[in-house]
Amino acid sequence: MADPKERVQSIIQKLKGSGHKITPQRLAIAKILADSKGHPSVEAIYDQISGDFPTMSLATVYRNILLLKSLGEVLELGFPDGSNRYDGNRPIPHPHVICIQCGKIVDPDLESLEEMKAEVANDTRFTILAHRLDFFGICHQCQAGEK
Ligand SMILES: [Zn+2]
Ligand SMILES: [Zn+2]
């Protein structure tokens, strides 16, 4: 996991470099995304900071996330039901493990990933640019019946 403080700095630089203002809302959203604990949804980010910014709408949070995504600073994990989640700590594609009971999402450290990419490239003769690799299961807490 990248240092959340360094990630926030990198996001700020990217915003400034592309001519965007660093508003307090934008900074608060960037901080949560840089930490990315559990890969939050737009709603989860909104819930966390709406107390500090009572006039801010859910749409504002969404627009800011889209902006950071367009700058390559946030990775979007899309799901067919539209419950998208976001990772601003590691904005480049990486595998995820998703709990189907509580919705927790974590980043596994896979030593075999590079090998897997080479194997896919070899097998298909594609030049691999990105990947989407999700594992679904039941997390430790849910297995223990804690929630
Ligand atoms: Zn769980
Ligand atoms: Zn992730």
Short mmCIF file of C-alpha atoms and ligand atoms in Angstrom, two decimals:
data_model
loop_
_atom_site.label_atom_id
_atom_site.label_comp_id
_atom_site.label_asym_id
_atom_site.label_seq_id
_atom_site.Cartn_x
_atom_site.Cartn_y
_atom_site.Cartn_z
CA MET A 1 0.00 0.00 0.00
CA ALA A 2 1.29 3.45 -0.94
CA ASP A 3 1.72 6.11 1.76
CA PRO A 4 -1.64 7.94 1.84
CA LYS A 5 0.10 11.27 2.52
CA GLU A 6 2.27 10.92 -0.58
CA ARG A 7 -0.77 9.92 -2.59
CA VAL A 8 -2.63 13.06 -1.48
CA GLN A 9 0.37 15.18 -2.53
CA SER A 10 0.49 13.50 -5.91
CA ILE A 11 -3.26 14.07 -6.41
CA ILE A 12 -2.86 17.76 -5.46
CA GLN A 13 0.02 18.15 -7.94
CA LYS A 14 -2.01 16.53 -10.68
CA LEU A 15 -4.99 18.81 -9.99
CA LYS A 16 -2.85 21.95 -9.94
CA GLY A 17 -0.93 20.86 -13.02
CA SER A 18 -4.16 20.51 -14.95
CA GLY A 19 -5.43 23.92 -13.82
CA HIS A 20 -7.90 22.80 -11.17
CA LYS A 21 -8.45 24.57 -7.87
CA ILE A 22 -7.84 22.77 -4.61
CA THR A 23 -11.13 23.41 -2.83
CA PRO A 24 -11.61 22.14 0.74
CA GLN A 25 -14.19 19.61 -0.52
CA ARG A 26 -11.84 18.39 -3.22
CA LEU A 27 -9.05 17.98 -0.70
CA ALA A 28 -11.28 16.06 1.72
CA ILE A 29 -12.36 13.70 -1.08
CA ALA A 30 -8.74 13.25 -2.21
CA LYS A 31 -7.69 12.36 1.35
CA ILE A 32 -10.29 9.61 1.69
CA LEU A 33 -9.47 8.22 -1.76
CA ALA A 34 -5.72 8.30 -1.08
CA ASP A 35 -6.29 6.13 1.96
CA SER A 36 -8.90 3.96 0.21
CA LYS A 37 -9.66 1.86 3.26
CA GLY A 38 -12.03 -0.78 1.98
CA HIS A 39 -12.34 0.91 -1.42
CA PRO A 40 -15.18 3.34 -0.71
CA SER A 41 -18.26 4.01 -2.83
CA VAL A 42 -19.34 7.56 -3.74
CA GLU A 43 -22.01 7.32 -1.03
CA ALA A 44 -19.50 6.19 1.60
CA ILE A 45 -17.23 9.16 0.83
CA TYR A 46 -20.21 11.50 0.91
CA ASP A 47 -21.32 10.12 4.29
CA GLN A 48 -17.83 10.60 5.72
CA ILE A 49 -17.51 14.28 4.84
CA SER A 50 -21.05 15.62 4.44
CA GLY A 51 -20.97 16.67 8.11
CA ASP A 52 -18.08 19.02 7.33
CA PHE A 53 -19.65 20.33 4.13
CA PRO A 54 -23.42 20.48 4.71
CA THR A 55 -24.11 22.22 1.39
CA MET A 56 -22.16 19.72 -0.68
CA SER A 57 -24.23 17.30 -2.78
CA LEU A 58 -23.62 13.68 -3.66
CA ALA A 59 -23.27 14.82 -7.29
CA THR A 60 -20.34 17.06 -6.30
CA VAL A 61 -18.54 14.11 -4.76
CA TYR A 62 -19.23 12.08 -7.88
CA ARG A 63 -17.96 14.83 -10.20
CA ASN A 64 -14.76 15.17 -8.21
CA ILE A 65 -14.13 11.44 -8.31
CA LEU A 66 -14.69 11.44 -12.09
CA LEU A 67 -12.22 14.31 -12.40
CA LEU A 68 -9.58 12.40 -10.42
CA LYS A 69 -10.31 9.32 -12.47
CA SER A 70 -9.78 11.27 -15.70
CA LEU A 71 -6.43 12.44 -14.32
CA GLY A 72 -5.43 8.82 -13.67
CA GLU A 73 -5.36 9.29 -9.91
CA VAL A 74 -8.26 7.00 -9.03
CA LEU A 75 -9.05 3.48 -10.13
CA GLU A 76 -12.74 2.74 -10.61
CA LEU A 77 -14.01 -0.74 -9.80
CA GLY A 78 -17.22 -1.05 -11.75
CA PHE A 79 -19.88 -3.58 -10.85
CA PRO A 80 -22.86 -4.61 -12.96
CA ASP A 81 -25.35 -3.34 -10.36
CA GLY A 82 -23.78 0.12 -10.52
CA SER A 83 -22.33 -0.01 -7.02
CA ASN A 84 -18.95 1.28 -8.15
CA ARG A 85 -16.07 1.50 -5.70
CA TYR A 86 -12.86 3.51 -5.85
CA ASP A 87 -9.17 3.11 -5.09
CA GLY A 88 -7.04 6.25 -5.00
CA ASN A 89 -4.23 4.55 -3.13
CA ARG A 90 -3.22 2.35 -6.04
CA PRO A 91 -4.65 3.96 -9.18
CA ILE A 92 -3.13 1.42 -11.56
CA PRO A 93 -5.01 -1.84 -12.28
CA HIS A 94 -4.48 -4.51 -9.62
CA PRO A 95 -6.36 -7.58 -8.38
CA HIS A 96 -9.07 -7.28 -5.76
CA VAL A 97 -10.72 -9.66 -3.32
CA ILE A 98 -14.36 -8.89 -2.68
CA CYS A 99 -16.52 -10.14 0.20
CA ILE A 100 -19.97 -11.01 -1.15
CA GLN A 101 -21.52 -10.65 2.30
CA CYS A 102 -20.28 -7.31 3.65
CA GLY A 103 -18.89 -5.79 0.45
CA LYS A 104 -15.40 -5.33 1.84
CA ILE A 105 -12.73 -5.05 -0.87
CA VAL A 106 -9.03 -5.64 -0.22
CA ASP A 107 -5.86 -5.70 -2.34
CA PRO A 108 -4.06 -9.05 -2.27
CA ASP A 109 -0.34 -9.05 -2.95
CA LEU A 110 -0.02 -11.57 -5.74
CA GLU A 111 3.46 -12.73 -6.59
CA SER A 112 2.11 -14.67 -9.55
CA LEU A 113 0.55 -11.62 -11.24
CA GLU A 114 3.52 -10.82 -13.50
CA GLU A 115 3.75 -14.46 -14.42
CA MET A 116 0.04 -14.52 -15.18
CA LYS A 117 0.35 -11.46 -17.43
CA ALA A 118 3.24 -13.06 -19.32
CA GLU A 119 1.25 -16.24 -19.71
CA VAL A 120 -1.79 -14.39 -21.07
CA ALA A 121 0.39 -12.42 -23.50
CA ASN A 122 2.10 -15.61 -24.64
CA ASP A 123 -1.09 -17.55 -25.03
CA THR A 124 -3.03 -14.89 -26.94
CA ARG A 125 -0.19 -12.87 -28.57
CA PHE A 126 -1.85 -9.76 -27.18
CA THR A 127 0.13 -6.84 -25.84
CA ILE A 128 -1.38 -6.63 -22.38
CA LEU A 129 -2.08 -3.04 -21.32
CA ALA A 130 -4.29 -3.54 -18.29
CA HIS A 131 -6.28 -6.20 -16.55
CA ARG A 132 -9.28 -6.69 -14.35
CA LEU A 133 -8.98 -9.48 -11.87
CA ASP A 134 -11.56 -9.89 -9.10
CA PHE A 135 -11.81 -12.72 -6.61
CA PHE A 136 -15.10 -13.16 -4.79
CA GLY A 137 -15.47 -14.83 -1.44
CA ILE A 138 -16.39 -14.44 2.22
CA CYS A 139 -14.05 -12.43 4.42
CA HIS A 140 -12.60 -13.58 7.71
CA GLN A 141 -14.99 -11.50 9.83
CA CYS A 142 -18.05 -12.74 7.96
CA GLN A 143 -16.86 -16.34 8.26
CA ALA A 144 -16.65 -15.84 12.02
CA GLY A 145 -20.16 -14.44 12.00
CA GLU A 146 -19.04 -11.01 13.24
CA LYS A 147 -20.43 -8.00 11.48
ZN ZN B 1 -17.29 -9.76 4.84
ZN ZN B 2 -7.41 -1.72 -4.69
#
